[in-house]
CSV table of C-alpha atoms in Angstrom, one decimal:
chain,number,residue,atom,x,y,z
L,1,MET,CA,102.1,47.0,12.0
L,2,SER,CA,104.0,49.1,9.4
L,3,LYS,CA,106.3,51.8,10.4
L,4,ASP,CA,105.1,55.1,11.6
L,5,ARG,CA,101.5,54.1,11.4
L,6,GLU,CA,101.0,54.3,15.3
L,7,PHE,CA,99.8,57.9,15.2
L,8,LEU,CA,96.9,56.9,12.8
L,9,TRP,CA,95.9,53.7,14.6
L,10,ARG,CA,95.6,55.6,17.8
L,11,ARG,CA,93.7,58.4,16.4
L,12,LEU,CA,91.5,56.0,14.7
L,13,HIS,CA,91.0,54.1,17.9
L,14,SER,CA,90.0,57.4,19.6
L,15,LEU,CA,87.6,58.4,16.7
L,16,LEU,CA,86.0,54.9,16.5
L,17,GLY,CA,85.2,54.9,20.2
L,18,VAL,CA,82.9,57.8,19.8
L,19,VAL,CA,81.6,57.3,16.1
L,20,PRO,CA,80.2,55.0,15.7
L,21,VAL,CA,80.7,52.8,18.8
L,22,GLY,CA,79.8,55.4,21.5
L,23,LEU,CA,76.7,56.7,19.3
L,24,PHE,CA,75.6,53.0,19.1
L,25,LEU,CA,75.8,52.4,22.7
L,26,ALA,CA,73.6,55.7,23.3
L,27,PHE,CA,71.3,54.3,20.9
L,28,HIS,CA,71.2,50.9,22.3
L,29,LEU,CA,70.7,52.2,25.9
L,30,SER,CA,67.7,54.3,24.6
L,31,LEU,CA,66.1,51.4,23.1
L,32,ASN,CA,66.5,49.3,26.1
L,33,PHE,CA,65.0,52.2,28.2
L,34,THR,CA,61.5,51.5,26.5
L,35,ALA,CA,61.5,48.4,28.7
L,36,VAL,CA,60.7,50.7,31.6
L,37,GLY,CA,57.3,51.3,29.9
L,38,GLY,CA,56.6,47.6,30.1
L,39,GLU,CA,56.8,44.4,28.0
L,40,GLU,CA,54.8,45.6,25.1
L,41,SER,CA,56.5,49.0,24.7
L,42,TYR,CA,60.0,47.2,24.5
L,43,ASN,CA,58.6,44.5,22.1
L,44,THR,CA,57.2,47.2,19.8
L,45,ALA,CA,60.4,49.3,19.9
L,46,THR,CA,62.7,46.3,19.2
L,47,GLY,CA,60.2,45.0,16.6
L,48,MET,CA,60.8,48.2,14.7
L,49,MET,CA,64.3,46.8,13.9
L,50,GLU,CA,62.7,43.9,12.0
L,51,LEU,CA,61.2,46.5,9.5
L,52,VAL,CA,64.7,46.9,8.2
L,53,PRO,CA,65.5,44.4,5.3
L,54,HIS,CA,67.6,41.5,6.7
L,55,SER,CA,70.6,41.9,4.4
L,56,LEU,CA,70.7,45.7,4.9
L,57,LEU,CA,70.5,45.3,8.8
L,58,LEU,CA,73.2,42.7,8.6
L,59,ALA,CA,75.5,45.0,6.6
L,60,MET,CA,74.8,47.8,8.9
L,61,GLU,CA,75.6,45.6,12.0
L,62,TRP,CA,78.9,44.6,10.5
L,63,ILE,CA,80.0,48.3,9.2
L,64,ILE,CA,78.5,50.3,12.1
L,65,ILE,CA,79.1,47.9,15.1
L,66,TYR,CA,81.1,44.8,14.7
L,67,ILE,CA,84.2,45.9,12.6
L,68,PRO,CA,84.7,49.3,14.5
L,69,LEU,CA,84.0,47.6,17.7
L,70,MET,CA,86.5,44.8,17.1
L,71,PHE,CA,89.1,47.4,16.1
L,72,HIS,CA,88.5,49.5,19.3
L,73,ALA,CA,88.5,46.4,21.6
L,74,PHE,CA,91.6,44.6,20.4
L,75,TYR,CA,93.7,47.7,19.8
L,76,GLY,CA,92.4,48.7,23.3
L,77,VAL,CA,93.6,45.6,25.0
L,78,TYR,CA,97.0,46.2,23.4
L,79,ILE,CA,97.0,49.8,24.7
L,80,ALA,CA,95.8,48.6,28.3
L,81,PHE,CA,98.5,46.2,28.6
L,82,THR,CA,101.3,48.5,27.6
L,83,ALA,CA,100.4,50.8,30.6
L,84,THR,CA,102.2,50.3,33.9
L,85,ASN,CA,99.5,51.6,36.4
L,86,ASN,CA,100.7,53.6,39.4
L,87,VAL,CA,97.7,55.0,41.1
L,88,LYS,CA,99.2,53.8,44.5
L,89,ARG,CA,102.1,56.4,44.0
L,90,PHE,CA,100.0,59.1,42.1
L,91,SER,CA,96.6,59.0,43.3
L,92,THR,CA,95.1,61.9,41.5
L,93,PHE,CA,91.7,62.0,39.9
L,94,ARG,CA,92.9,61.8,36.2
L,95,ASN,CA,95.3,58.9,37.1
L,96,TRP,CA,92.4,56.8,38.6
L,97,MET,CA,90.3,57.8,35.4
L,98,PHE,CA,93.3,56.4,33.4
L,99,ALA,CA,93.5,53.2,35.5
L,100,LEU,CA,89.7,52.8,35.3
L,101,GLN,CA,89.5,53.4,31.6
L,102,ARG,CA,91.8,50.4,31.1
L,103,PHE,CA,90.2,48.2,33.7
L,104,THR,CA,86.6,48.7,32.2
L,105,GLY,CA,88.0,48.3,28.7
L,106,ILE,CA,89.2,44.9,29.5
L,107,PHE,CA,86.2,44.0,31.4
L,108,LEU,CA,84.0,45.2,28.5
L,109,VAL,CA,85.7,42.9,26.0
L,110,ILE,CA,84.6,40.0,28.1
L,111,PHE,CA,81.2,41.5,29.1
L,112,ILE,CA,80.3,42.3,25.4
L,113,ALA,CA,81.5,39.0,23.9
L,114,TRP,CA,79.3,37.3,26.4
L,115,HIS,CA,76.4,39.5,25.8
L,116,ILE,CA,76.7,39.1,22.0
L,117,PHE,CA,76.7,35.3,22.5
L,118,GLN,CA,73.8,35.4,24.7
L,119,THR,CA,71.6,37.5,22.5
L,120,ARG,CA,72.8,38.0,18.9
L,121,VAL,CA,74.4,34.5,18.3
L,122,GLN,CA,71.3,32.9,19.9
L,123,LYS,CA,69.2,34.9,17.5
L,124,ALA,CA,71.2,33.6,14.6
L,125,PHE,CA,70.3,30.2,15.9
L,126,GLY,CA,66.7,30.9,15.6
L,127,GLU,CA,65.8,32.3,19.0
L,128,GLU,CA,63.7,35.3,19.2
L,129,VAL,CA,65.2,38.5,20.7
L,130,ASN,CA,62.4,39.9,23.0
L,131,PHE,CA,61.5,41.0,26.5
L,132,ASP,CA,61.2,37.4,27.7
L,133,MET,CA,64.7,36.6,26.6
L,134,MET,CA,66.1,39.3,28.6
L,135,ALA,CA,63.8,38.5,31.6
L,136,GLU,CA,65.0,35.0,31.5
L,137,ILE,CA,68.7,36.0,31.6
L,138,VAL,CA,68.3,38.4,34.4
L,139,ALA,CA,66.2,36.0,36.4
L,140,ASN,CA,69.6,34.7,37.5
L,141,PRO,CA,70.9,37.2,40.2
L,142,VAL,CA,74.6,36.5,39.1
L,143,MET,CA,73.8,37.6,35.6
L,144,LEU,CA,71.8,40.5,36.7
L,145,GLY,CA,74.9,41.6,38.6
L,146,PHE,CA,77.1,40.9,35.7
L,147,TYR,CA,75.0,43.0,33.4
L,148,ILE,CA,74.7,45.9,35.8
L,149,VAL,CA,78.5,46.1,36.2
L,150,GLY,CA,78.8,45.6,32.4
L,151,ILE,CA,76.3,48.4,31.8
L,152,LEU,CA,78.1,50.9,34.2
L,153,SER,CA,81.5,49.9,32.7
L,154,ALA,CA,80.3,50.8,29.3
L,155,THR,CA,78.7,54.1,30.3
L,156,PHE,CA,82.0,55.1,32.2
L,157,HIS,CA,84.1,54.0,29.5
L,158,LEU,CA,82.2,56.1,26.9
L,159,ALA,CA,82.0,59.2,29.0
L,160,ASN,CA,85.5,59.1,30.2
L,161,GLY,CA,86.5,58.2,26.5
L,162,LEU,CA,84.7,61.3,25.5
L,163,TRP,CA,86.7,63.4,27.8
L,164,SER,CA,90.0,61.9,26.3
L,165,PHE,CA,88.7,62.3,22.8
L,166,LEU,CA,88.3,65.9,23.4
L,167,VAL,CA,92.0,66.2,24.6
L,168,SER,CA,93.3,63.8,22.0
L,169,TRP,CA,92.0,65.8,19.1
L,170,GLY,CA,93.1,69.1,20.5
L,171,ILE,CA,89.5,70.5,21.3
L,172,THR,CA,90.1,71.1,25.0
L,173,GLN,CA,93.4,72.5,25.5
L,174,SER,CA,93.2,74.8,28.6
L,175,LYS,CA,92.9,73.6,32.2
L,176,LYS,CA,89.7,75.3,32.4
L,177,SER,CA,88.1,73.7,29.4
L,178,GLN,CA,89.2,70.3,30.5
L,179,GLN,CA,87.8,70.8,33.9
L,180,ILE,CA,84.3,71.8,32.4
L,181,ALA,CA,84.6,68.7,29.9
L,182,THR,CA,85.1,66.7,33.1
L,183,TYR,CA,81.7,67.9,34.5
L,184,ILE,CA,79.7,67.5,31.2
L,185,THR,CA,81.3,64.0,30.7
L,186,LEU,CA,80.3,63.1,34.3
L,187,LEU,CA,76.7,64.2,33.5
L,188,VAL,CA,76.8,61.9,30.5
L,189,PHE,CA,77.9,59.1,32.8
L,190,VAL,CA,75.1,59.6,35.2
L,191,ILE,CA,72.3,60.1,32.7
L,192,LEU,CA,73.5,56.9,30.6
L,193,SER,CA,74.0,54.9,33.7
L,194,ILE,CA,70.5,55.8,35.0
L,195,MET,CA,68.9,54.9,31.7
L,196,GLY,CA,71.0,51.7,31.4
L,197,VAL,CA,70.3,50.4,35.0
L,198,ALA,CA,66.6,51.4,35.1
L,199,ALA,CA,66.2,49.5,31.8
L,200,ILE,CA,67.9,46.2,33.1
L,201,LEU,CA,66.1,46.2,36.2
L,202,ALA,CA,62.7,46.6,34.2
L,203,PHE,CA,63.3,43.0,33.1
L,204,VAL,CA,63.5,41.7,36.6
E,1,MET,CA,130.7,70.3,59.3
E,2,GLU,CA,131.6,67.1,60.8
E,3,THR,CA,132.0,68.7,64.1
E,4,VAL,CA,128.3,69.6,64.4
E,5,ASN,CA,126.9,66.9,66.5
E,6,THR,CA,123.2,67.1,67.0
E,7,GLY,CA,123.0,63.7,68.6
E,8,ARG,CA,120.1,63.0,66.1
E,9,THR,CA,120.2,60.6,63.3
E,10,VAL,CA,118.5,60.2,59.9
E,11,LYS,CA,117.1,56.8,59.1
E,12,LEU,CA,117.3,55.8,55.2
E,13,GLU,CA,116.3,52.9,53.3
E,14,ILE,CA,118.0,52.5,50.0
E,15,VAL,CA,117.1,50.1,47.1
E,16,ARG,CA,120.4,48.9,45.9
E,17,GLN,CA,121.4,47.2,42.6
E,18,ASP,CA,125.1,46.2,41.8
E,19,THR,CA,124.8,45.8,38.0
E,20,GLU,CA,122.4,46.5,35.3
E,21,ASN,CA,119.5,44.0,35.3
E,22,GLY,CA,121.0,42.6,38.4
E,23,SER,CA,119.1,41.7,41.5
E,24,THR,CA,117.9,44.2,44.1
E,25,ARG,CA,118.1,44.5,47.9
E,26,VAL,CA,117.2,47.1,50.5
E,27,GLU,CA,119.8,48.4,52.8
E,28,LYS,CA,119.2,50.4,55.9
E,29,PHE,CA,121.5,53.3,57.0
E,30,GLU,CA,121.6,55.8,59.8
E,31,VAL,CA,123.4,58.9,59.4
E,32,PRO,CA,124.1,62.0,61.7
E,33,TYR,CA,121.5,64.6,61.3
E,34,ARG,CA,122.8,68.1,60.6
E,35,PRO,CA,120.5,71.3,60.4
E,36,GLY,CA,119.2,71.9,56.8
E,37,MET,CA,120.6,68.8,55.3
E,38,ASN,CA,119.3,67.5,51.9
E,39,VAL,CA,119.1,63.7,50.7
E,40,ILE,CA,122.5,64.2,48.9
E,41,SER,CA,124.3,65.3,52.0
E,42,ALA,CA,123.1,62.0,53.6
E,43,LEU,CA,124.3,60.1,50.6
E,44,MET,CA,127.6,61.9,50.8
E,45,HIS,CA,127.9,60.7,54.5
E,46,ILE,CA,127.2,57.1,53.4
E,47,GLN,CA,129.8,57.5,50.5
E,48,LYS,CA,132.6,58.3,53.3
E,49,TYR,CA,131.3,55.8,55.9
E,50,PRO,CA,129.6,52.9,53.9
E,51,VAL,CA,128.2,51.0,56.8
E,52,THR,CA,124.8,49.9,57.1
E,53,ALA,CA,122.5,50.6,60.2
E,54,GLU,CA,123.2,47.1,61.4
E,55,GLY,CA,126.9,47.9,61.4
E,56,GLN,CA,128.0,45.9,58.4
E,57,ASN,CA,130.4,47.2,55.8
E,58,THR,CA,129.0,47.7,52.4
E,59,THR,CA,129.8,49.4,49.2
E,60,PRO,CA,129.2,53.2,48.7
E,61,VAL,CA,125.8,54.0,47.3
E,62,SER,CA,126.3,55.3,43.8
E,63,TRP,CA,124.0,58.1,42.4
E,64,ASP,CA,124.3,61.0,39.8
E,65,MET,CA,124.5,64.6,40.6
E,66,SER,CA,125.9,67.8,39.3
E,67,CYS,CA,124.6,71.2,39.7
E,68,LEU,CA,123.1,70.8,43.3
E,69,GLU,CA,120.5,73.6,42.8
E,70,GLU,CA,117.7,71.8,40.8
E,71,VAL,CA,118.8,72.9,37.4
E,72,CYS,CA,120.7,70.1,35.7
E,73,GLY,CA,118.2,67.3,36.5
E,74,ALA,CA,120.9,64.7,37.0
E,75,CYS,CA,120.1,63.8,40.7
E,76,SER,CA,116.5,62.7,40.1
E,77,MET,CA,115.5,59.7,42.2
E,78,VAL,CA,112.3,58.3,43.8
E,79,ILE,CA,112.2,59.7,47.3
E,80,ASN,CA,109.4,58.2,49.6
E,81,GLY,CA,107.6,57.1,46.5
E,82,ARG,CA,107.7,60.4,44.5
E,83,PRO,CA,110.3,61.1,41.7
E,84,GLN,CA,112.1,64.3,42.4
E,85,GLN,CA,115.6,65.8,42.6
E,86,SER,CA,117.6,64.6,45.8
E,87,CYS,CA,119.4,68.1,45.9
E,88,SER,CA,116.2,69.8,46.5
E,89,ALA,CA,114.7,67.2,48.8
E,90,LEU,CA,115.3,68.5,52.4
E,91,VAL,CA,115.4,65.9,55.0
E,92,ASP,CA,113.4,68.1,57.5
E,93,LYS,CA,110.6,67.8,55.0
E,94,LEU,CA,110.6,64.1,54.5
E,95,THR,CA,109.2,61.2,56.8
E,96,GLN,CA,111.5,58.7,57.9
E,97,PRO,CA,112.9,56.2,57.2
E,98,ILE,CA,113.5,57.9,54.0
E,99,ARG,CA,113.2,55.5,51.1
E,100,LEU,CA,115.5,56.1,48.0
E,101,GLU,CA,114.7,54.3,44.8
E,102,PRO,CA,116.0,54.7,41.3
E,103,MET,CA,113.6,55.8,38.6
E,104,LYS,CA,112.9,52.3,37.2
E,105,THR,CA,111.2,53.7,34.1
E,106,PHE,CA,114.8,53.9,32.8
E,107,PRO,CA,117.6,51.2,32.8
E,108,VAL,CA,119.2,51.2,36.3
E,109,VAL,CA,123.0,51.4,35.8
E,110,ARG,CA,123.8,51.0,39.5
E,111,ASP,CA,121.9,51.7,42.7
E,112,LEU,CA,120.3,55.2,42.2
E,113,GLN,CA,122.1,55.8,38.8
E,114,VAL,CA,119.8,55.5,35.8
E,115,ASP,CA,120.4,55.9,32.0
E,116,ARG,CA,118.3,58.6,30.7
E,117,SER,CA,119.5,58.1,27.0
E,118,ARG,CA,116.2,57.6,25.8
E,119,MET,CA,115.2,61.2,26.6
E,120,PHE,CA,118.2,62.5,24.8
E,121,ASN,CA,117.4,60.4,21.8
E,122,ALA,CA,114.0,61.7,21.6
E,123,LEU,CA,115.2,65.2,21.7
E,124,LYS,CA,117.2,64.3,18.8
E,125,LYS,CA,114.3,62.6,17.0
E,126,VAL,CA,112.0,65.7,17.4
E,127,LYS,CA,114.8,68.2,16.5
E,128,ALA,CA,114.5,70.1,19.8
E,129,TRP,CA,116.8,72.9,18.5
E,130,VAL,CA,116.6,75.8,16.2
E,131,PRO,CA,118.8,75.2,13.1
E,132,ILE,CA,120.6,78.2,12.1
E,133,ASP,CA,123.8,76.7,10.6
E,134,GLY,CA,124.3,77.7,6.9
E,135,THR,CA,127.2,78.2,4.5
E,136,TYR,CA,126.6,82.0,4.7
E,137,ASP,CA,125.4,84.5,7.3
E,138,LEU,CA,121.6,84.1,7.6
E,139,GLY,CA,121.2,87.5,9.3
E,140,GLU,CA,118.7,88.2,12.0
E,141,GLY,CA,115.7,86.1,12.5
E,142,PRO,CA,112.1,87.4,13.0
E,143,ARG,CA,111.6,89.3,16.4
E,144,MET,CA,109.8,87.4,19.2
E,145,PRO,CA,107.0,89.2,21.1
E,146,GLU,CA,108.2,89.9,24.7
E,147,ARG,CA,105.0,88.3,26.4
E,148,LYS,CA,105.5,85.3,24.1
E,149,ARG,CA,109.1,85.1,25.2
E,150,GLN,CA,108.1,85.2,28.8
E,151,TRP,CA,105.6,82.4,28.3
E,152,ALA,CA,108.0,80.4,26.2
E,153,TYR,CA,110.7,80.7,29.1
E,154,GLU,CA,108.4,78.7,31.2
E,155,LEU,CA,108.6,75.6,28.8
E,156,SER,CA,112.3,76.2,28.5
E,157,LYS,CA,112.8,75.4,32.2
E,158,CYS,CA,112.7,71.7,31.3
E,159,MET,CA,116.0,70.1,32.4
E,160,THR,CA,115.3,66.7,31.0
E,161,CYS,CA,115.5,65.3,34.6
E,162,GLY,CA,113.1,62.3,33.8
E,163,VAL,CA,110.5,62.9,36.7
E,164,CYS,CA,107.6,63.2,34.2
E,165,MET,CA,108.8,59.9,32.5
E,166,GLU,CA,108.9,58.0,35.8
E,167,ALA,CA,105.4,59.5,36.7
E,168,CYS,CA,103.8,58.7,33.3
E,169,PRO,CA,102.1,55.2,33.3
E,170,ASN,CA,102.6,54.8,29.4
E,171,VAL,CA,106.4,55.4,29.7
E,172,SER,CA,108.4,52.2,30.5
E,173,GLU,CA,111.3,50.2,29.2
E,174,SER,CA,108.8,48.0,27.5
E,175,ALA,CA,106.7,50.7,25.8
E,176,SER,CA,107.9,52.9,23.0
E,177,PHE,CA,106.3,56.2,24.2
E,178,MET,CA,108.8,59.0,24.1
E,179,GLY,CA,107.2,60.7,27.0
E,180,PRO,CA,106.0,64.2,28.1
E,181,ALA,CA,109.3,66.2,28.2
E,182,PRO,CA,110.4,65.9,24.6
E,183,LEU,CA,106.9,66.5,23.4
E,184,SER,CA,106.8,69.9,25.3
E,185,GLN,CA,110.0,70.9,23.8
E,186,VAL,CA,108.4,70.5,20.3
E,187,ARG,CA,105.8,73.1,21.5
E,188,LEU,CA,108.8,75.4,22.7
E,189,PHE,CA,110.6,75.2,19.5
E,190,ASN,CA,107.7,75.5,17.2
E,191,THR,CA,106.8,78.6,19.2
E,192,HIS,CA,110.0,80.2,18.4
E,193,PRO,CA,110.0,82.4,15.3
E,194,THR,CA,112.9,81.0,13.7
E,195,GLY,CA,112.4,77.4,15.1
E,196,ALA,CA,108.8,77.6,13.6
E,197,MET,CA,110.5,77.6,10.2
E,198,ASN,CA,110.8,73.8,10.7
E,199,LYS,CA,107.6,73.2,12.7
E,200,ASP,CA,106.2,70.5,10.2
E,201,GLU,CA,109.4,68.4,10.6
E,202,ARG,CA,109.1,68.3,14.5
E,203,LEU,CA,105.2,67.7,14.2
E,204,ALA,CA,106.1,64.8,11.7
E,205,ALA,CA,108.6,63.3,14.2
E,206,ILE,CA,105.9,63.3,17.1
E,207,MET,CA,103.4,61.8,14.6
E,208,GLY,CA,105.8,58.8,14.4
E,209,ASP,CA,105.9,55.6,16.3
E,210,GLY,CA,105.9,56.1,20.1
E,211,GLY,CA,105.0,59.7,19.6
E,212,LEU,CA,102.2,62.0,20.7
E,213,ALA,CA,99.2,59.8,20.2
E,214,ASN,CA,100.7,57.4,22.9
E,215,CYS,CA,99.7,59.9,25.7
E,216,GLY,CA,97.0,58.4,27.7
E,217,ASN,CA,95.9,61.5,29.6
E,218,SER,CA,96.7,60.4,33.0
E,219,GLN,CA,98.2,63.7,33.7
E,220,ASN,CA,100.7,62.5,36.2
E,221,CYS,CA,103.4,64.4,34.3
E,222,VAL,CA,102.0,67.9,35.1
E,223,ALA,CA,101.5,66.9,38.7
E,224,ALA,CA,105.1,65.7,39.2
E,225,CYS,CA,107.1,68.2,37.1
E,226,PRO,CA,109.5,70.0,39.6
E,227,LYS,CA,109.5,73.1,37.2
E,228,GLY,CA,105.7,73.4,37.1
E,229,ILE,CA,105.9,73.2,33.2
E,230,PRO,CA,102.2,73.0,31.8
E,231,LEU,CA,103.1,69.6,30.1
E,232,THR,CA,99.5,68.6,29.7
E,233,THR,CA,98.4,71.9,28.0
E,234,SER,CA,101.6,71.4,25.7
E,235,ILE,CA,100.3,68.0,25.0
E,236,ALA,CA,96.8,69.1,24.2
E,237,ALA,CA,98.1,72.1,22.1
E,238,LEU,CA,100.3,69.6,20.2
E,239,ASN,CA,97.2,67.4,19.6
E,240,ARG,CA,95.5,70.3,18.0
E,241,ALA,CA,98.6,71.1,15.8
E,242,THR,CA,98.9,67.6,14.7
E,243,THR,CA,95.1,67.3,13.9
E,244,VAL,CA,95.7,70.3,11.4
E,245,GLN,CA,98.9,68.7,10.2
E,246,MET,CA,97.3,65.6,9.6
E,247,PHE,CA,94.7,67.0,7.4
E,248,LYS,CA,97.3,69.2,5.6
E,249,ASN,CA,99.4,66.2,4.8
E,250,PHE,CA,96.5,64.3,3.3
E,251,PHE,CA,94.5,67.0,1.7
E,252,GLY,CA,97.2,69.6,1.1
E,253,SER,CA,99.1,70.0,-2.1
E,254,ASP,CA,102.4,69.8,-0.3
E,255,HIS,CA,103.9,69.2,3.2
E,256,MET,CA,105.6,72.5,3.6
E,257,VAL,CA,105.4,74.8,6.8
E,258,ASP,CA,102.2,77.0,6.5
């Protein structure tokens, strides 16, 4: 990496985590949540995506999802491995959040890679992505557990990342505003987690 | 003071290292207890009688110290897992055996002595001073409001002791992050009315490699700082200042102050 570009890469990493990756996650979990209404409701909702012309959908996938996600993931792995975690010596709430943000980040790289392979790559090979596909995947209790941990990691990583985003861009400066941001992002975590876990359980 | 005999002893475990990058070992010591003693007085006793608790002769433990009143920052070390100044670490308040370790986030010179050069290099990099030298008398600078001065005084208490650096999970010998202390100094000198005349230069320095954006918001620094400096508020304030500066640099017609 060229000299004195680190600031820009880090800020870009912070930005991309929220827009578009974070927004996409919220959209993705909302779409999944339709599964709670039953097989038909889920298939209708996901079927809407098919209305978008194929080439446009593909371009959107790359620009909105894959490229920003890959940058965020790979640069994030670099950030995670340059840290020296010390929660044993400093067991404060924020230091735990710091460590968990890095653990969930690393886990998410593995989980998302597997998830994309199991769904999107299979679609490219001609499989149909629908309710039955997911139901088949989570019929295996190990896979169900893996998915639940993956969903919770993602919602935590986004919620806590939102908190860091607010600090990193200088929006929340005072102790009080950072504290209130903690409560709000905690609420985001709880809501997204309930949506995500309820959705995956709907396939069982 | 040698005549004071309380009959009690203080147990210490010290992580020792003879050379830079050399191997480490733990040695146990037992020194006579005296009322009101601090960690340094225990170390001074070991300096005079370098004998381990097992009765074996050893070399005196080396450490850094200077002011002995928590102002210079030289005697910082990790005491029972927490980085702090050994001069103000009172034996009565510590659980025994008292474990002493060097702040390993810095290169260890010997025993408890560390090389804090990277902090001083960072202060140079961010221009943590007010430049007033000229070829002629520059006259008086702008006045500083008294309330602002009182607030800035808190930031000026930083003694470059390295405790925040040791506490920070993103500062290590293998990472380039300059750490919380030099960043907070940028806020201090950018607040000073004369110092503010060069604020863009300091912001540019912390927008370089290993700068401000490498903060991971673990907020250990503010919890560890012996002077109670609001380091994380400083970092967040600089985050905002650099956000503005970043847009100024890109969209502005020039890169000057204001």
